[in-house]
Amino acid sequence: MEYEDIKYVEGFVDNIIFRNEESGYTVFEITYDGEDVTCVGEFNYISMGEFIAAEGAFVKHPMYYMQFAVKSYEFKAPGDAQSVKRYLSSGAVKGIGEKLAESIVKVFGDDTFRIMEEEPERLAEIKGISIKKAMDIAEQLVEKKDMRRAFVFLQGFGVSMKLANKIYSQYGPSIYTIIKENPYRLADDIDGVGFKTADDIATKVGIKVDSDFRIKSGIFYVLCQATAQGHVYVPIDELEPQVRALLLVDMPDFEKYVYDLAMDKKVIVKEIDGRQCVYAALYYYMEASVARKLCDLNVKYDCPEEQVEARIARIENGLGMELDAIQIQAVKTAVNNGLMIITGGPGTGKTTTINTIIKYFESEGLDIRLAAPTGRAAKRMSEATGYEAQTIHRMLEICGGPVKDGERTGAAMHFDRDEENPLETDVIIIDEMSMVDITIMNSLLKAIAVGTRLILVGDVDQLPSVGPGNVLNDIINSDVFEVVRLEKIFRQAAESEIVVNAHKINQGETVELNKYSKDFLFVHRDSAENIIAAMCTLIRDKLPGYVKADVSEIQILTPSRKSTVGVEHLNKVMQDYLNPAAYGKEEKTVGDRVFRVGDKVMQIKNNYQLEWEKRSRYGIATEGGSGVFNGDTGIVSSINDYMAQMEVKFDDGRYVKYEYAQLDELELAYAITVHKSQGSEYPAVIIPMFPGPKMLMNKNILYTAVTRAKKCVCLVGQESCFRLMEASVSEYKRYTSLDIRIGEVSKV
């Protein structure tokens, strides 16, 4: 075949090798002029068995030889009997196999396709085809045509292939009316369509900027955006200016639109401290549900004190240690209450207390489950207790069919454990509770039956969860449940400057920076450039040997994303320093980011459908599942341009393949924000001390960053910046009301 002369090919789609549902990029094979031809290009819709006529040119791929790059194409109905038979035999029409295809073509010949479209009832003349099946075949042909037309229509509004598929699946032929009359419905009905996408479509359609649809959708969008900042509600006097800034329209009667949304049951309006406050209904009912379930679990037990004390003493003797009075009180409280909270900073004996509680319930023959919000936190819990700990997601048995070939293979993401199928255990202990948001707390409590003891453990002085809510803080502030505060720093922990200085920061005491310390170091540098240079030397040359850890285990933590020592700039610098470009090293550019084999990366959003597998040392899959979560970190293990995939090996041994279209879910992780480090512990952390956004320069962030280090904290920069953070209390307030809801339920 003279490839350079061929500008046109046609044939049946024999095999779809690869398809990216986001961009429509497809690699498939056809038979043309007696030879197999690999075609590549962007297609709004394509399936096996389609007959395609395409214009383009052959190009030489560096690995896969000659491919036909499609510039334009059209689908054609098969014209002759042989072509129709091949089309029907391909499986393009469900319910028709090779034998049935042969029977149909034998009866109708070249006229088969017209009969199927215009007189489908005549298919019932064929043995094995009922009238119902005949009409189903006709519907499939019509739907394929309608789908192609709908995809072209949606592409005119800049909608991606993947999103077009979702929209068409939701609305079918009604799509044209909905888009032209109220495209804001897409933001309400379809996951993945936000207000801004709907607003762009509305602008192109010509919908007025002050339409009721737009204003109400804008209000709901601002409420949902507030949850990304941790809020569960927004006071109406703060909500109005935010909506005005978004929509840039005059709204003389703003409250009317809010109460219209309340009538539609999309929002809830409540008075808090004399202010009218607006919740997205979902989050109001989540808080109410969590409050009710917590109160239901708050069962009181009456265990003889002498018996409890005797058993604690036996455990102390067996472990060769002695609890202090507060730790003993914590164990007694756990024994006598269905729900309790243990809170305390580093070195205050939380682990010893938890271990004693586990031993106590174990001696009573009770079944115990341990869990934490993240994989890293669960691993730490396992190492500290010697018992298996899981992520909350895994304990609740997260499932939901991953998407393959554009279709979900099972139910949407959900937890198998819920009210109908609760966890079968007697005691549940959750660590790192400061990280748990209202959404995951609601799912957790749904799966816990009344009568199960629930023990919540965390440091209330850590940063609150990334997601909406301030769950641990609100539960404690409700004053309804038993709370034990561990405050004494034990002797061994007191030998660590990390622990001692963390408590000083938290209590507002001055930390001495210039004395000799083995594990709390301050490197004085003035300029951002000198700070970064010192950090480069520390992470590659100094700290790995000092703490006996790999470079990838040492973590840079910074308060901000966009400053001169923020995540975005530091990651580019560290990538070039620790993993520079090299001949033969695969890399992939995504917008202004570059990923290379060997890069340290982090998942930045929950993806419940992403499939993972664990492998033996011979590369054979030994375990599989789905779900990769915000904060999971790993190393890029391979990049495959032909398959448009990048593989990441996560810290817990899971391998995950990402389509190129999914790479916006990953970012470099040589440096991460302090918020993202919650629940993790590293052999050493490096923290730049350089002025940044005022709201991030506070002791809460400094305390959280310092407590992430196990062996060494290294602060690099200006002492004045450290002093500013040490003295500043965060003025940022999360609007949450779980404590109010708990108070309401407890009085009923």
Tab-separated table of C-alpha atoms in Angstrom, residues 148-555:
chain	number	residue	atom	x	y	z
A	148	ARG	CA	-25.007	11.324	17.068
A	149	ARG	CA	-27.203	14.351	16.383
A	150	ALA	CA	-27.348	15.245	20.102
A	151	PHE	CA	-23.575	14.969	20.491
A	152	VAL	CA	-23.008	17.320	17.557
A	153	PHE	CA	-25.595	19.726	19.058
A	154	LEU	CA	-23.889	19.720	22.473
A	155	GLN	CA	-20.409	20.089	20.986
A	156	GLY	CA	-21.630	23.404	19.585
A	157	PHE	CA	-21.815	24.614	23.192
A	158	GLY	CA	-18.317	23.386	24.060
A	159	VAL	CA	-19.526	20.301	25.947
A	160	SER	CA	-16.992	17.437	26.149
A	161	MET	CA	-17.768	13.968	24.752
A	162	LYS	CA	-17.971	12.451	28.222
A	163	LEU	CA	-20.325	15.120	29.493
A	164	ALA	CA	-22.428	14.935	26.340
A	165	ASN	CA	-22.909	11.237	26.999
A	166	LYS	CA	-24.078	11.963	30.563
A	167	ILE	CA	-26.454	14.691	29.393
A	168	TYR	CA	-27.963	12.556	26.655
A	169	SER	CA	-28.339	9.590	29.024
A	170	GLN	CA	-30.225	11.831	31.467
A	171	TYR	CA	-32.581	13.593	29.050
A	172	GLY	CA	-32.622	11.731	25.733
A	173	PRO	CA	-34.530	13.605	22.993
A	174	SER	CA	-35.768	16.196	25.528
A	175	ILE	CA	-32.286	17.658	25.515
A	176	TYR	CA	-33.067	20.296	22.867
A	177	THR	CA	-36.022	21.761	24.790
A	178	ILE	CA	-34.141	21.773	28.114
A	179	ILE	CA	-31.043	23.444	26.661
A	180	LYS	CA	-33.099	26.149	24.959
A	181	GLU	CA	-35.507	26.841	27.855
A	182	ASN	CA	-33.550	26.215	31.082
A	183	PRO	CA	-29.989	24.883	30.769
A	184	TYR	CA	-29.522	25.511	34.505
A	185	ARG	CA	-31.367	22.241	35.062
A	186	LEU	CA	-28.146	20.509	33.993
A	187	ALA	CA	-26.373	21.849	37.101
A	188	ASP	CA	-29.140	20.408	39.323
A	189	ASP	CA	-29.554	17.043	37.630
A	190	ILE	CA	-26.139	15.940	36.372
A	191	ASP	CA	-22.973	15.237	38.319
A	192	GLY	CA	-20.105	17.003	36.582
A	193	VAL	CA	-22.127	19.961	35.302
A	194	GLY	CA	-21.620	23.031	37.472
A	195	PHE	CA	-23.236	26.439	37.380
A	196	LYS	CA	-20.517	27.913	35.178
A	197	THR	CA	-20.906	25.241	32.500
A	198	ALA	CA	-24.677	25.735	32.522
A	199	ASP	CA	-24.216	29.517	32.489
A	200	ASP	CA	-21.914	29.343	29.447
A	201	ILE	CA	-24.532	27.296	27.601
A	202	ALA	CA	-27.281	29.713	28.685
A	203	THR	CA	-25.295	32.668	27.336
A	204	LYS	CA	-24.895	30.958	23.945
A	205	VAL	CA	-28.585	30.067	23.880
A	206	GLY	CA	-29.501	33.694	24.631
A	207	ILE	CA	-31.161	33.367	28.055
A	208	LYS	CA	-31.398	36.716	29.889
A	209	VAL	CA	-28.818	37.416	32.590
A	210	ASP	CA	-31.538	38.386	35.081
A	211	SER	CA	-33.782	35.362	34.479
A	212	ASP	CA	-35.197	33.683	37.600
A	213	PHE	CA	-33.567	30.409	36.516
A	214	ARG	CA	-30.132	32.037	36.490
A	215	ILE	CA	-30.472	33.874	39.804
A	216	LYS	CA	-31.744	30.823	41.711
A	217	SER	CA	-29.098	28.610	40.160
A	218	GLY	CA	-26.460	31.199	41.088
A	219	ILE	CA	-27.601	31.263	44.728
A	220	PHE	CA	-27.431	27.489	44.940
A	221	TYR	CA	-23.999	27.509	43.271
A	222	VAL	CA	-22.605	29.968	45.848
A	223	LEU	CA	-23.964	27.783	48.682
A	224	CYS	CA	-22.313	24.711	47.181
A	225	GLN	CA	-19.040	26.614	46.690
A	226	ALA	CA	-19.159	27.577	50.370
A	227	THR	CA	-18.969	23.892	51.302
A	228	ALA	CA	-15.568	23.790	49.572
A	229	GLN	CA	-14.451	26.337	52.190
A	230	GLY	CA	-15.783	24.080	54.959
A	231	HIS	CA	-19.069	25.911	55.567
A	232	VAL	CA	-22.377	24.117	56.052
A	233	TYR	CA	-24.449	27.313	55.793
A	234	VAL	CA	-23.967	30.961	54.837
A	235	PRO	CA	-25.655	33.936	56.596
A	236	ILE	CA	-28.013	35.600	54.125
A	237	ASP	CA	-26.331	39.000	54.562
A	238	GLU	CA	-23.049	37.426	53.355
A	239	LEU	CA	-24.697	35.282	50.704
A	240	GLU	CA	-26.270	38.223	48.838
A	241	PRO	CA	-23.046	40.136	47.987
A	242	GLN	CA	-21.365	36.884	46.887
A	243	VAL	CA	-24.250	36.119	44.497
A	244	ARG	CA	-24.224	39.689	43.158
A	245	ALA	CA	-20.483	39.440	42.502
A	246	LEU	CA	-21.014	36.174	40.623
A	247	LEU	CA	-24.007	37.153	38.489
A	248	LEU	CA	-23.331	40.897	38.027
A	249	VAL	CA	-27.049	41.682	37.961
A	250	ASP	CA	-29.400	43.814	40.037
A	251	MET	CA	-31.588	41.770	42.432
A	252	PRO	CA	-33.976	44.163	44.220
A	253	ASP	CA	-35.688	41.365	46.152
A	254	PHE	CA	-32.938	38.887	46.913
A	255	GLU	CA	-34.756	37.185	49.792
A	256	LYS	CA	-37.654	36.322	47.463
A	257	TYR	CA	-35.357	34.091	45.403
A	258	VAL	CA	-33.997	32.449	48.553
A	259	TYR	CA	-37.499	31.656	49.808
A	260	ASP	CA	-38.486	30.402	46.338
A	261	LEU	CA	-35.609	27.912	46.653
A	262	ALA	CA	-36.847	27.029	50.150
A	263	MET	CA	-40.323	26.362	48.709
A	264	ASP	CA	-38.644	24.082	46.151
A	265	LYS	CA	-36.962	22.320	49.135
A	266	LYS	CA	-33.508	23.038	47.761
A	267	VAL	CA	-32.462	25.224	50.690
A	268	ILE	CA	-33.296	25.501	54.386
A	269	VAL	CA	-33.409	28.895	56.144
A	270	LYS	CA	-32.764	29.000	59.898
A	271	GLU	CA	-32.058	31.761	62.405
A	272	ILE	CA	-28.714	31.437	64.240
A	273	ASP	CA	-27.584	34.083	66.735
A	274	GLY	CA	-30.119	36.542	65.351
A	275	ARG	CA	-29.041	36.100	61.696
A	276	GLN	CA	-30.990	34.426	58.893
A	277	CYS	CA	-28.782	31.592	57.611
A	278	VAL	CA	-29.149	29.568	54.426
A	279	TYR	CA	-28.200	25.888	54.041
A	280	ALA	CA	-28.153	23.754	50.920
A	281	ALA	CA	-30.854	21.313	52.087
A	282	LEU	CA	-28.544	18.302	51.772
A	283	TYR	CA	-26.117	19.630	54.394
A	284	TYR	CA	-28.807	20.758	56.831
A	285	TYR	CA	-30.300	17.278	56.841
A	286	MET	CA	-26.841	15.714	57.132
A	287	GLU	CA	-26.154	17.675	60.322
A	288	ALA	CA	-29.593	16.773	61.681
A	289	SER	CA	-29.052	13.093	60.859
A	290	VAL	CA	-25.584	13.020	62.455
A	291	ALA	CA	-26.936	14.708	65.603
A	292	ARG	CA	-29.775	12.208	65.958
A	293	LYS	CA	-27.556	9.168	65.402
A	294	LEU	CA	-24.899	10.391	67.852
A	295	CYS	CA	-27.562	10.840	70.521
A	296	ASP	CA	-28.980	7.377	69.763
A	297	LEU	CA	-25.526	5.842	70.336
A	298	ASN	CA	-25.070	7.695	73.628
A	299	VAL	CA	-26.155	4.734	75.742
A	300	LYS	CA	-25.139	4.590	79.411
A	301	TYR	CA	-23.781	1.368	80.960
A	302	ASP	CA	-23.399	0.634	84.655
A	303	CYS	CA	-20.298	-1.485	85.109
A	304	PRO	CA	-19.112	-2.073	88.727
A	305	GLU	CA	-16.178	0.303	89.333
A	306	GLU	CA	-14.153	-2.235	91.335
A	307	GLN	CA	-14.435	-4.758	88.523
A	308	VAL	CA	-13.365	-2.213	85.920
A	309	GLU	CA	-10.401	-1.038	88.010
A	310	ALA	CA	-9.263	-4.619	88.646
A	311	ARG	CA	-9.311	-5.414	84.943
A	312	ILE	CA	-7.374	-2.226	84.102
A	313	ALA	CA	-4.764	-3.185	86.712
A	314	ARG	CA	-4.343	-6.633	85.129
A	315	ILE	CA	-3.841	-5.019	81.719
A	316	GLU	CA	-1.234	-2.616	83.173
A	317	ASN	CA	0.650	-5.537	84.721
A	318	GLY	CA	0.475	-7.524	81.492
A	319	LEU	CA	1.814	-4.630	79.417
A	320	GLY	CA	4.369	-3.581	82.025
A	321	MET	CA	3.213	0.035	82.195
A	322	GLU	CA	1.209	2.346	84.442
A	323	LEU	CA	-1.576	4.677	83.340
A	324	ASP	CA	-2.050	8.065	84.928
A	325	ALA	CA	-5.371	9.106	86.491
A	326	ILE	CA	-6.742	10.768	83.332
A	327	GLN	CA	-5.925	7.740	81.168
A	328	ILE	CA	-7.641	5.429	83.684
A	329	GLN	CA	-10.643	7.762	83.620
A	330	ALA	CA	-10.663	7.531	79.790
A	331	VAL	CA	-10.812	3.707	79.942
A	332	LYS	CA	-13.623	3.808	82.524
A	333	THR	CA	-15.542	6.295	80.393
A	334	ALA	CA	-15.207	4.039	77.336
A	335	VAL	CA	-16.530	1.087	79.336
A	336	ASN	CA	-19.545	2.979	80.703
A	337	ASN	CA	-20.651	4.909	77.598
A	338	GLY	CA	-21.847	4.024	74.145
A	339	LEU	CA	-20.162	7.175	72.788
A	340	MET	CA	-17.085	9.023	74.014
A	341	ILE	CA	-14.421	11.390	72.714
A	342	ILE	CA	-10.701	11.343	73.548
A	343	THR	CA	-8.741	14.440	72.577
A	344	GLY	CA	-5.155	15.493	73.195
A	345	GLY	CA	-1.994	16.741	71.514
A	346	PRO	CA	1.183	14.818	70.659
A	347	GLY	CA	2.886	12.909	73.480
A	348	THR	CA	-0.152	12.942	75.789
A	349	GLY	CA	-0.663	9.192	75.750
A	350	LYS	CA	-3.525	8.787	73.280
A	351	THR	CA	-1.966	5.619	71.819
A	352	THR	CA	-1.402	4.016	75.245
A	353	THR	CA	-4.976	4.863	76.230
A	354	ILE	CA	-6.409	3.404	73.023
A	355	ASN	CA	-4.308	0.244	73.410
A	356	THR	CA	-5.599	-0.236	76.953
A	357	ILE	CA	-9.199	0.255	75.816
A	358	ILE	CA	-8.650	-2.324	73.051
A	359	LYS	CA	-7.163	-4.814	75.552
A	360	TYR	CA	-10.066	-4.215	77.952
A	361	PHE	CA	-12.789	-4.913	75.408
A	362	GLU	CA	-10.783	-7.786	73.955
A	363	SER	CA	-10.675	-9.404	77.411
A	364	GLU	CA	-14.470	-9.208	77.465
A	365	GLY	CA	-14.639	-11.078	74.167
A	366	LEU	CA	-15.914	-8.082	72.207
A	367	ASP	CA	-15.215	-7.561	68.511
A	368	ILE	CA	-13.316	-4.324	67.760
A	369	ARG	CA	-12.860	-2.364	64.507
A	370	LEU	CA	-10.284	0.391	64.018
A	371	ALA	CA	-10.424	3.030	61.285
A	372	ALA	CA	-9.071	6.430	60.231
A	373	PRO	CA	-9.946	8.887	57.444
A	374	THR	CA	-6.889	8.267	55.206
A	375	GLY	CA	-4.646	5.376	54.237
A	376	ARG	CA	-1.628	7.007	55.884
A	377	ALA	CA	-3.554	7.606	59.118
A	378	ALA	CA	-4.868	4.018	59.129
A	379	LYS	CA	-1.334	2.700	58.607
A	380	ARG	CA	-0.077	4.777	61.549
A	381	MET	CA	-2.933	3.474	63.691
A	382	SER	CA	-2.053	-0.127	62.790
A	383	GLU	CA	1.617	0.415	63.646
A	384	ALA	CA	0.776	2.085	66.965
A	385	THR	CA	-1.766	-0.505	68.169
A	386	GLY	CA	-0.618	-3.714	66.508
A	387	TYR	CA	-4.178	-4.260	65.262
A	388	GLU	CA	-5.455	-3.925	61.715
A	389	ALA	CA	-6.888	-0.500	60.958
A	390	GLN	CA	-8.702	0.446	57.749
A	391	THR	CA	-9.730	3.658	56.098
A	392	ILE	CA	-13.313	4.589	56.935
A	393	HIS	CA	-14.173	4.149	53.247
A	394	ARG	CA	-12.885	0.575	53.196
A	395	MET	CA	-14.510	-0.309	56.516
A	396	LEU	CA	-17.842	0.870	55.101
A	397	GLU	CA	-17.134	-1.272	52.008
A	398	ILE	CA	-17.187	1.391	49.362
A	399	CYS	CA	-18.259	0.107	45.984
A	400	GLY	CA	-19.701	1.260	42.697
A	401	GLY	CA	-19.060	0.017	39.218
A	402	PRO	CA	-16.140	1.641	37.446
A	403	VAL	CA	-16.811	3.022	33.985
A	404	LYS	CA	-15.723	0.889	31.037
A	405	ASP	CA	-16.338	1.694	27.384
A	406	GLY	CA	-18.523	4.578	28.492
A	407	GLU	CA	-20.861	2.392	30.557
A	408	ARG	CA	-20.966	1.824	34.313
A	409	THR	CA	-20.472	-1.813	35.177
A	410	GLY	CA	-22.552	-1.693	38.349
A	411	ALA	CA	-24.395	0.623	40.708
A	412	ALA	CA	-23.246	4.182	41.320
A	413	MET	CA	-20.760	4.774	44.133
A	414	HIS	CA	-22.160	3.859	47.528
A	415	PHE	CA	-21.241	2.194	50.801
A	416	ASP	CA	-22.440	-1.365	51.226
A	417	ARG	CA	-22.600	-0.792	54.967
A	418	ASP	CA	-25.594	1.342	55.987
A	419	GLU	CA	-28.805	1.174	58.051
A	420	GLU	CA	-29.924	-1.962	56.236
A	421	ASN	CA	-26.505	-3.636	56.489
A	422	PRO	CA	-24.733	-2.245	59.574
A	423	LEU	CA	-21.209	-3.076	60.659
A	424	GLU	CA	-21.157	-6.290	62.643
A	425	THR	CA	-18.958	-5.365	65.579
A	426	ASP	CA	-19.163	-4.355	69.235
A	427	VAL	CA	-16.680	-1.482	69.388
A	428	ILE	CA	-15.525	1.016	66.736
A	429	ILE	CA	-12.550	3.334	67.340
A	430	ILE	CA	-11.972	6.178	64.858
A	431	ASP	CA	-8.630	8.027	64.970
A	432	GLU	CA	-7.721	11.438	63.479
A	433	MET	CA	-11.294	12.655	63.911
A	434	SER	CA	-10.336	16.271	63.160
A	435	MET	CA	-10.132	15.200	59.506
A	436	VAL	CA	-13.651	13.745	59.332
A	437	ASP	CA	-16.162	15.994	57.562
A	438	ILE	CA	-19.946	15.970	57.909
A	439	THR	CA	-20.429	13.862	54.762
A	440	ILE	CA	-18.258	10.929	55.816
A	441	MET	CA	-19.516	11.191	59.424
A	442	ASN	CA	-23.073	10.821	58.171
A	443	SER	CA	-22.151	7.725	56.143
A	444	LEU	CA	-20.245	6.243	59.095
A	445	LEU	CA	-23.105	6.680	61.557
A	446	LYS	CA	-25.608	5.144	59.147
A	447	ALA	CA	-23.607	1.927	59.388
A	448	ILE	CA	-23.372	1.799	63.204
A	449	ALA	CA	-26.198	0.036	65.010
A	450	VAL	CA	-27.413	1.273	68.392
A	451	GLY	CA	-25.631	-0.788	71.043
A	452	THR	CA	-22.261	-0.533	69.309
A	453	ARG	CA	-19.723	1.493	71.289
A	454	LEU	CA	-18.168	4.361	69.311
A	455	ILE	CA	-14.914	5.975	70.477
A	456	LEU	CA	-13.759	9.098	68.634
A	457	VAL	CA	-10.091	10.077	68.985
A	458	GLY	CA	-8.416	13.222	67.698
A	459	ASP	CA	-6.549	16.434	68.348
A	460	VAL	CA	-9.164	19.181	68.372
A	461	ASP	CA	-6.412	21.788	67.907
A	462	GLN	CA	-5.459	20.423	64.483
A	463	LEU	CA	-6.838	22.084	61.376
A	464	PRO	CA	-10.457	21.119	60.645
A	465	SER	CA	-11.412	18.767	57.808
A	466	VAL	CA	-10.895	19.713	54.168
A	467	GLY	CA	-14.570	18.928	53.507
A	468	PRO	CA	-17.578	20.752	55.008
A	469	GLY	CA	-18.194	20.761	58.737
A	470	ASN	CA	-16.210	21.006	61.945
A	471	VAL	CA	-17.363	17.682	63.308
A	472	LEU	CA	-14.988	16.904	66.183
A	473	ASN	CA	-15.033	20.473	67.481
A	474	ASP	CA	-18.842	20.706	67.283
A	475	ILE	CA	-19.365	17.343	69.027
A	476	ILE	CA	-17.129	18.462	71.908
A	477	ASN	CA	-18.707	21.939	72.080
A	478	SER	CA	-22.220	20.485	72.302
A	479	ASP	CA	-21.474	19.462	75.939
A	480	VAL	CA	-23.760	16.451	75.508
A	481	PHE	CA	-21.237	13.598	75.325
A	482	GLU	CA	-18.423	12.364	77.550
A	483	VAL	CA	-15.101	13.979	76.600
A	484	VAL	CA	-11.710	13.075	78.096
A	485	ARG	CA	-8.908	15.588	77.485
A	486	LEU	CA	-5.357	14.226	77.724
A	487	GLU	CA	-3.014	17.094	78.580
A	488	LYS	CA	0.013	15.674	80.409
A	489	ILE	CA	3.126	15.201	78.245
A	490	PHE	CA	4.749	11.898	79.197
A	491	ARG	CA	8.453	11.644	80.026
A	492	GLN	CA	9.583	9.927	76.826
A	493	ALA	CA	7.633	12.362	74.656
A	494	ALA	CA	8.980	15.283	76.683
A	495	GLU	CA	12.465	14.415	75.427
A	496	SER	CA	11.331	15.413	71.926
A	497	GLU	CA	11.607	19.093	71.081
A	498	ILE	CA	8.957	18.476	68.396
A	499	VAL	CA	6.401	17.523	71.061
A	500	VAL	CA	7.439	20.172	73.574
A	501	ASN	CA	7.463	22.989	71.016
A	502	ALA	CA	4.189	21.871	69.458
A	503	HIS	CA	2.511	22.273	72.852
A	504	LYS	CA	4.187	25.643	73.362
A	505	ILE	CA	2.839	26.818	69.999
A	506	ASN	CA	-0.644	25.566	70.864
A	507	GLN	CA	-0.628	27.178	74.316
A	508	GLY	CA	0.707	30.520	73.111
A	509	GLU	CA	4.138	30.165	74.739
A	510	THR	CA	7.352	31.389	73.089
A	511	VAL	CA	9.469	28.745	71.333
A	512	GLU	CA	13.231	29.114	71.648
A	513	LEU	CA	14.652	28.833	68.125
A	514	ASN	CA	18.381	29.390	68.442
A	515	LYS	CA	19.357	26.679	70.910
A	516	TYR	CA	20.869	23.350	69.884
A	517	SER	CA	18.240	20.705	69.133
A	518	LYS	CA	18.414	17.255	67.585
A	519	ASP	CA	14.908	17.281	66.129
A	520	PHE	CA	13.660	20.910	65.947
A	521	LEU	CA	15.926	22.925	63.652
A	522	PHE	CA	15.672	26.504	62.413
A	523	VAL	CA	17.770	27.541	59.393
A	524	HIS	CA	17.895	31.335	59.087
A	525	ARG	CA	17.479	32.684	55.536
A	526	ASP	CA	16.044	36.037	54.444
A	527	SER	CA	15.051	35.887	50.773
A	528	ALA	CA	12.721	33.426	49.068
A	529	GLU	CA	15.539	32.371	46.718
A	530	ASN	CA	17.874	31.544	49.624
A	531	ILE	CA	15.094	29.719	51.475
A	532	ILE	CA	14.430	27.525	48.434
A	533	ALA	CA	18.145	26.863	47.895
A	534	ALA	CA	18.522	25.739	51.517
A	535	MET	CA	15.435	23.503	51.215
A	536	CYS	CA	16.911	21.836	48.117
A	537	THR	CA	20.117	21.015	49.997
A	538	LEU	CA	18.202	19.717	53.025
A	539	ILE	CA	15.797	17.444	51.148
A	540	ARG	CA	18.382	15.781	48.913
A	541	ASP	CA	21.700	15.932	50.725
A	542	LYS	CA	21.236	16.491	54.468
A	543	LEU	CA	18.021	15.032	55.871
A	544	PRO	CA	17.770	11.558	54.201
A	545	GLY	CA	20.899	10.318	55.979
A	546	TYR	CA	20.080	12.183	59.203
A	547	VAL	CA	16.633	10.554	59.639
A	548	LYS	CA	17.517	7.381	57.684
A	549	ALA	CA	14.742	7.816	55.129
A	550	ASP	CA	14.405	8.030	51.364
A	551	VAL	CA	14.140	11.454	49.720
A	552	SER	CA	10.542	10.634	48.706
A	553	GLU	CA	9.580	10.152	52.379
A	554	ILE	CA	10.664	13.655	53.405
A	555	GLN	CA	7.875	16.186	52.946
